[in-house]
């Protein structure tokens, strides 16, 4: 048999197509996939047509022999194909034998076309295809043809590229191409449905036809109803002939079904049955598989699984049978096999395959060959390899060092072949770099070079990116920026190009694509990307699709969507429908059936808190969403990472600060997290330390129940403030000063003062502070000064007042309508003895204990002049003032204390007392709970009466 004409073989009959590879999937095998004959070559010996004993010969046979001569140049070979005499002869043969004609001459001529492409080592180009298709207008396929003629013709024309769609394409050529394909499919369906079953349907023909149909779809032909009917018609015959398939047939068939499914073919019951029928034969014939068969079979199984194939026992056995074959044949795999095998194993692991010893051994066996063959991989194979190794690393593969070394070996090859990658290759490579960096890979010169080399090609290939490419690219670029990539002009240009494509393709993104895009755009803006009108338009274009498909998102996607919306809700430019999208998603937070993972819980609560902080109304749906998440915080408390613990505490503090009711479940959720703050104290980065101390101070300020764990958590984190003092950003320092001050006497005085001294000098002269940061810092420094002034044994000469003066000077001419800000500025002016340009407005509230005590005091000393809620020196109002005696009485309720013991005072309480004392007033503090006891109340009245009498005597003596 002439090997060059053997079925799906030779140098061109390849089963993959890089141009149509989807997402992060590897190309299928592309070299001589099938080494055994699958379309039998006819010689020119006598044949008989079924139903006719007459012998006939064909000039096409001579042409076939003529093309086998290597001395004939390609131009002469092609012109021999479009000799009008050939078609005339085919027409004569068909007309001569009529319904008895078996189509052998047509089959031989089709084989000759395929032979030409094998000799040329390429498919027909557009010009050749156009000439041949015009020539084939009278190439008539009839139902009288036998099975061999049909399968030879269909396979040969497909393999040669006759049916490959080109763009643009002449309409006449397109019509002829469509008509010829339609006729072939019609005859195929007819043959398969014949009753009784056609005698000549064989395993080779079934294999070649299914391969040809898969090849058609993979080369860009639409899956028409006729194509689907043809696939359905072949499936029963495949099941019937299952015992006749040799290893190469198994590989071809599973490859074909994987390709069809990957290109949109529905996994019907017939296809599933056919796959199930073939899988046991993989195990049975494992010892006869060639290296190429092994690579193609594992690739096909991985593709099927990636498109929803169930992990049946038969499939598990087939995978288990193939993996030892990889070890045995490792020295015989060509570069493409290596790429496909590693891709397949990575894809299987990504879809739930356990990392068995055999799989680990197979990966370990192939990695040295990656290094040895590094210069021989084609561009698409490089992409597949890098994707596979990144996925294996991402899924915990043990050979981490070997995988990292293989990645390092391949990266220079990417740079060298940068101009040869197609649109999908560019998208996947940037995804690979982003994933590597996100998993802790250092920014090596090799990684930087790959990013730098690929960015210009984003713009060059912009018209070729499909929706999934666009989503993956923006996701990758957001990840890169989040891990330290500089926003260079080239980077920004690539982002701008992709944003335009988002708007243009808005209706075509899948759910995951919509989620990734919104997440990526939010992440980019969070890391310095300018909120351009184009970015706002791209986000706005996606939101209607979020609303329309709200019920279809997975829990992870809902978490990411709400996170993204929370990130952009308060930026420049309005994004229409943002609030509607949030409202549409909220009900699905509490109705998710699956237990959310810790990351989702943390992201959701953070997002809800951020939305509220930026004006989101706390609707019943919003409150229900928060309430639904709190039990998960408690049950999943041990699974949160340090960042998630910090984000959760920050979120709960923000929610409380914006009016969230502190339910028992809320308190329990906070209490569940605090032991993990203590246990993981050494693992928090500076931002997380600042956020947690801020959160605990806020919770304390909003009546969080005080527990030993909260006190221990504060004490556990504060030493790390001093240790990390050089790593905090200005805003974080302002938050730390505010939080430490707010906690007041909960923090021991030495630790309190050392914390302030380590931070304040790094902020008071910082020119980049926002007004809010200055105000928070100023308030914190004042509290520290107040606490030192109230401590009898403290060193008052600490230089903090100088920092207070510097901060106040920067606010001296500030105009603000915020009452709290006005109060801080006024208190600082009072402390420093400076003028304040305004008089703050304070709200006055008379508490019941305050009123009761005033009345009792007045009844005991009728002549005593008492004023209530009096503001002194622009300071916050005092409860009771005895103006004739310079005595201030403060009835301190629970809000003035950190703990419930009514002894540990808050920073705000300490500051008020210190300011009053500095202004010359004697301050009497009365814990509100003591006034419930008439005896204790009387003791305080006697104490005040003694002081009043003493003050009167002193005045009398002075006079």
mmCIF file of N, CA, C and O in Angstrom, residues 331-374:
data_model
loop_
_atom_site.group_PDB
_atom_site.id
_atom_site.type_symbol
_atom_site.label_atom_id
_atom_site.label_comp_id
_atom_site.label_asym_id
_atom_site.label_seq_id
_atom_site.Cartn_x
_atom_site.Cartn_y
_atom_site.Cartn_z
ATOM 1 N N UNK A 331 10.406 8.396 25.538
ATOM 2 C CA UNK A 331 11.504 8.770 24.634
ATOM 3 C C UNK A 331 11.060 8.869 23.184
ATOM 4 O O UNK A 331 11.866 9.273 22.325
ATOM 5 N N UNK A 332 9.838 8.497 22.893
ATOM 6 C CA UNK A 332 9.370 8.458 21.499
ATOM 7 C C UNK A 332 8.385 9.572 21.163
ATOM 8 O O UNK A 332 7.917 9.640 20.019
ATOM 9 N N UNK A 333 8.073 10.414 22.123
ATOM 10 C CA UNK A 333 7.123 11.487 21.842
ATOM 11 C C UNK A 333 7.814 12.634 21.119
ATOM 12 O O UNK A 333 8.906 13.076 21.520
ATOM 13 N N UNK A 334 7.186 13.126 20.079
ATOM 14 C CA UNK A 334 7.682 14.316 19.388
ATOM 15 C C UNK A 334 7.214 15.548 20.162
ATOM 16 O O UNK A 334 6.358 15.438 21.063
ATOM 17 N N UNK A 335 7.727 16.746 19.870
ATOM 18 C CA UNK A 335 7.340 17.936 20.641
ATOM 19 C C UNK A 335 5.838 18.141 20.755
ATOM 20 O O UNK A 335 5.336 18.491 21.822
ATOM 21 N N UNK A 336 5.120 17.896 19.653
ATOM 22 C CA UNK A 336 3.671 18.114 19.724
ATOM 23 C C UNK A 336 3.001 17.168 20.711
ATOM 24 O O UNK A 336 2.074 17.549 21.431
ATOM 25 N N UNK A 337 3.460 15.917 20.737
ATOM 26 C CA UNK A 337 2.898 14.957 21.687
ATOM 27 C C UNK A 337 3.145 15.422 23.124
ATOM 28 O O UNK A 337 2.250 15.333 23.976
ATOM 29 N N UNK A 338 4.344 15.894 23.392
ATOM 30 C CA UNK A 338 4.690 16.355 24.743
ATOM 31 C C UNK A 338 3.751 17.482 25.161
ATOM 32 O O UNK A 338 3.221 17.493 26.277
ATOM 33 N N UNK A 339 3.554 18.428 24.239
ATOM 34 C CA UNK A 339 2.675 19.567 24.543
ATOM 35 C C UNK A 339 1.249 19.101 24.811
ATOM 36 O O UNK A 339 0.599 19.528 25.778
ATOM 37 N N UNK A 340 0.742 18.202 23.945
ATOM 38 C CA UNK A 340 -0.643 17.754 24.096
ATOM 39 C C UNK A 340 -0.842 16.922 25.360
ATOM 40 O O UNK A 340 -1.878 17.012 26.024
ATOM 41 N N UNK A 341 0.143 16.096 25.688
ATOM 42 C CA UNK A 341 0.023 15.257 26.880
ATOM 43 C C UNK A 341 0.015 16.095 28.150
ATOM 44 O O UNK A 341 -0.823 15.892 29.045
ATOM 45 N N UNK A 342 0.936 17.047 28.260
ATOM 46 C CA UNK A 342 0.958 17.895 29.456
ATOM 47 C C UNK A 342 -0.300 18.749 29.528
ATOM 48 O O UNK A 342 -0.864 18.969 30.607
ATOM 49 N N UNK A 343 -0.761 19.236 28.369
ATOM 50 C CA UNK A 343 -2.013 20.006 28.362
ATOM 51 C C UNK A 343 -3.162 19.135 28.863
ATOM 52 O O UNK A 343 -3.975 19.572 29.683
ATOM 53 N N UNK A 344 -3.223 17.916 28.353
ATOM 54 C CA UNK A 344 -4.340 17.028 28.720
ATOM 55 C C UNK A 344 -4.324 16.716 30.201
ATOM 56 O O UNK A 344 -5.368 16.738 30.871
ATOM 57 N N UNK A 345 -3.149 16.414 30.749
ATOM 58 C CA UNK A 345 -3.083 16.089 32.175
ATOM 59 C C UNK A 345 -3.450 17.299 33.031
ATOM 60 O O UNK A 345 -4.134 17.168 34.056
ATOM 61 N N UNK A 346 -3.003 18.484 32.612
ATOM 62 C CA UNK A 346 -3.369 19.702 33.350
ATOM 63 C C UNK A 346 -4.871 19.936 33.299
ATOM 64 O O UNK A 346 -5.493 20.317 34.295
ATOM 65 N N UNK A 347 -5.467 19.673 32.138
ATOM 66 C CA UNK A 347 -6.907 19.894 31.979
ATOM 67 C C UNK A 347 -7.701 18.878 32.789
ATOM 68 O O UNK A 347 -8.725 19.217 33.396
ATOM 69 N N UNK A 348 -7.229 17.647 32.830
ATOM 70 C CA UNK A 348 -7.907 16.621 33.627
ATOM 71 C C UNK A 348 -7.856 16.963 35.113
ATOM 72 O O UNK A 348 -8.861 16.861 35.825
ATOM 73 N N UNK A 349 -6.683 17.383 35.579
ATOM 74 C CA UNK A 349 -6.550 17.778 36.993
ATOM 75 C C UNK A 349 -7.446 18.965 37.290
ATOM 76 O O UNK A 349 -8.100 19.032 38.343
ATOM 77 N N UNK A 350 -7.521 19.897 36.354
ATOM 78 C CA UNK A 350 -8.350 21.095 36.538
ATOM 79 C C UNK A 350 -9.836 20.749 36.580
ATOM 80 O O UNK A 350 -10.638 21.525 37.074
ATOM 81 N N UNK A 351 -10.183 19.584 36.044
ATOM 82 C CA UNK A 351 -11.585 19.146 36.034
ATOM 83 C C UNK A 351 -11.863 18.012 37.012
ATOM 84 O O UNK A 351 -12.832 17.279 36.846
ATOM 85 N N UNK A 352 -10.990 17.879 38.029
ATOM 86 C CA UNK A 352 -11.316 16.953 39.108
ATOM 87 C C UNK A 352 -10.525 15.664 39.148
ATOM 88 O O UNK A 352 -10.732 14.856 40.071
ATOM 89 N N UNK A 353 -9.645 15.420 38.175
ATOM 90 C CA UNK A 353 -8.815 14.216 38.220
ATOM 91 C C UNK A 353 -7.886 14.266 39.432
ATOM 92 O O UNK A 353 -7.218 15.264 39.668
ATOM 93 N N UNK A 354 -7.866 13.196 40.185
ATOM 94 C CA UNK A 354 -6.954 13.134 41.325
ATOM 95 C C UNK A 354 -5.518 13.008 40.839
ATOM 96 O O UNK A 354 -5.249 12.364 39.822
ATOM 97 N N UNK A 355 -4.621 13.634 41.581
ATOM 98 C CA UNK A 355 -3.207 13.564 41.200
ATOM 99 C C UNK A 355 -2.629 12.249 41.720
ATOM 100 O O UNK A 355 -1.977 12.186 42.755
ATOM 101 N N UNK A 356 -2.895 11.190 40.953
ATOM 102 C CA UNK A 356 -2.464 9.845 41.319
ATOM 103 C C UNK A 356 -0.945 9.722 41.161
ATOM 104 O O UNK A 356 -0.310 10.533 40.475
ATOM 105 N N UNK A 357 -0.355 8.701 41.770
ATOM 106 C CA UNK A 357 1.096 8.483 41.563
ATOM 107 C C UNK A 357 1.461 8.364 40.090
ATOM 108 O O UNK A 357 2.488 8.871 39.659
ATOM 109 N N UNK A 358 0.582 7.676 39.307
ATOM 110 C CA UNK A 358 0.874 7.522 37.881
ATOM 111 C C UNK A 358 0.911 8.873 37.177
ATOM 112 O O UNK A 358 1.780 9.125 36.337
ATOM 113 N N UNK A 359 -0.035 9.740 37.511
ATOM 114 C CA UNK A 359 -0.077 11.056 36.872
ATOM 115 C C UNK A 359 1.170 11.859 37.237
ATOM 116 O O UNK A 359 1.794 12.494 36.378
ATOM 117 N N UNK A 360 1.538 11.819 38.504
ATOM 118 C CA UNK A 360 2.733 12.554 38.937
ATOM 119 C C UNK A 360 3.979 12.025 38.234
ATOM 120 O O UNK A 360 4.854 12.801 37.817
ATOM 121 N N UNK A 361 4.042 10.687 38.084
ATOM 122 C CA UNK A 361 5.184 10.096 37.401
ATOM 123 C C UNK A 361 5.205 10.475 35.925
ATOM 124 O O UNK A 361 6.274 10.716 35.346
ATOM 125 N N UNK A 362 4.010 10.553 35.327
ATOM 126 C CA UNK A 362 3.931 10.916 33.910
ATOM 127 C C UNK A 362 4.409 12.355 33.692
ATOM 128 O O UNK A 362 5.152 12.638 32.747
ATOM 129 N N UNK A 363 3.978 13.263 34.566
ATOM 130 C CA UNK A 363 4.427 14.655 34.472
ATOM 131 C C UNK A 363 5.940 14.725 34.660
ATOM 132 O O UNK A 363 6.653 15.376 33.885
ATOM 133 N N UNK A 364 6.427 14.030 35.683
ATOM 134 C CA UNK A 364 7.872 14.034 35.951
ATOM 135 C C UNK A 364 8.661 13.459 34.781
ATOM 136 O O UNK A 364 9.770 13.923 34.479
ATOM 137 N N UNK A 365 8.097 12.450 34.105
ATOM 138 C CA UNK A 365 8.790 11.822 32.974
ATOM 139 C C UNK A 365 8.893 12.764 31.782
ATOM 140 O O UNK A 365 9.876 12.731 31.020
ATOM 141 N N UNK A 366 7.887 13.619 31.587
ATOM 142 C CA UNK A 366 7.855 14.493 30.406
ATOM 143 C C UNK A 366 8.668 15.773 30.572
ATOM 144 O O UNK A 366 9.147 16.334 29.583
ATOM 145 N N UNK A 367 8.804 16.257 31.810
ATOM 146 C CA UNK A 367 9.459 17.565 32.010
ATOM 147 C C UNK A 367 10.889 17.624 31.457
ATOM 148 O O UNK A 367 11.251 18.638 30.835
ATOM 149 N N UNK A 368 11.725 16.596 31.640
ATOM 150 C CA UNK A 368 13.068 16.686 31.044
ATOM 151 C C UNK A 368 13.050 16.820 29.524
ATOM 152 O O UNK A 368 13.938 17.435 28.938
ATOM 153 N N UNK A 369 12.026 16.242 28.884
ATOM 154 C CA UNK A 369 11.924 16.314 27.430
ATOM 155 C C UNK A 369 11.507 17.715 26.973
ATOM 156 O O UNK A 369 11.793 18.099 25.835
ATOM 157 N N UNK A 370 10.825 18.452 27.838
ATOM 158 C CA UNK A 370 10.503 19.847 27.516
ATOM 159 C C UNK A 370 11.792 20.637 27.365
ATOM 160 O O UNK A 370 11.973 21.404 26.408
ATOM 161 N N UNK A 371 12.700 20.426 28.303
ATOM 162 C CA UNK A 371 13.984 21.128 28.255
ATOM 163 C C UNK A 371 14.784 20.701 27.026
ATOM 164 O O UNK A 371 15.348 21.531 26.305
ATOM 165 N N UNK A 372 14.820 19.391 26.785
ATOM 166 C CA UNK A 372 15.609 18.879 25.669
ATOM 167 C C UNK A 372 15.075 19.342 24.308
ATOM 168 O O UNK A 372 15.845 19.557 23.370
ATOM 169 N N UNK A 373 13.758 19.517 24.212
ATOM 170 C CA UNK A 373 13.129 19.861 22.933
ATOM 171 C C UNK A 373 12.740 21.334 22.846
ATOM 172 O O UNK A 373 11.980 21.725 21.960
ATOM 173 N N UNK A 374 13.250 22.155 23.736
ATOM 174 C CA UNK A 374 12.750 23.528 23.883
ATOM 175 C C UNK A 374 12.741 24.341 22.590
ATOM 176 O O UNK A 374 11.858 25.177 22.386
#
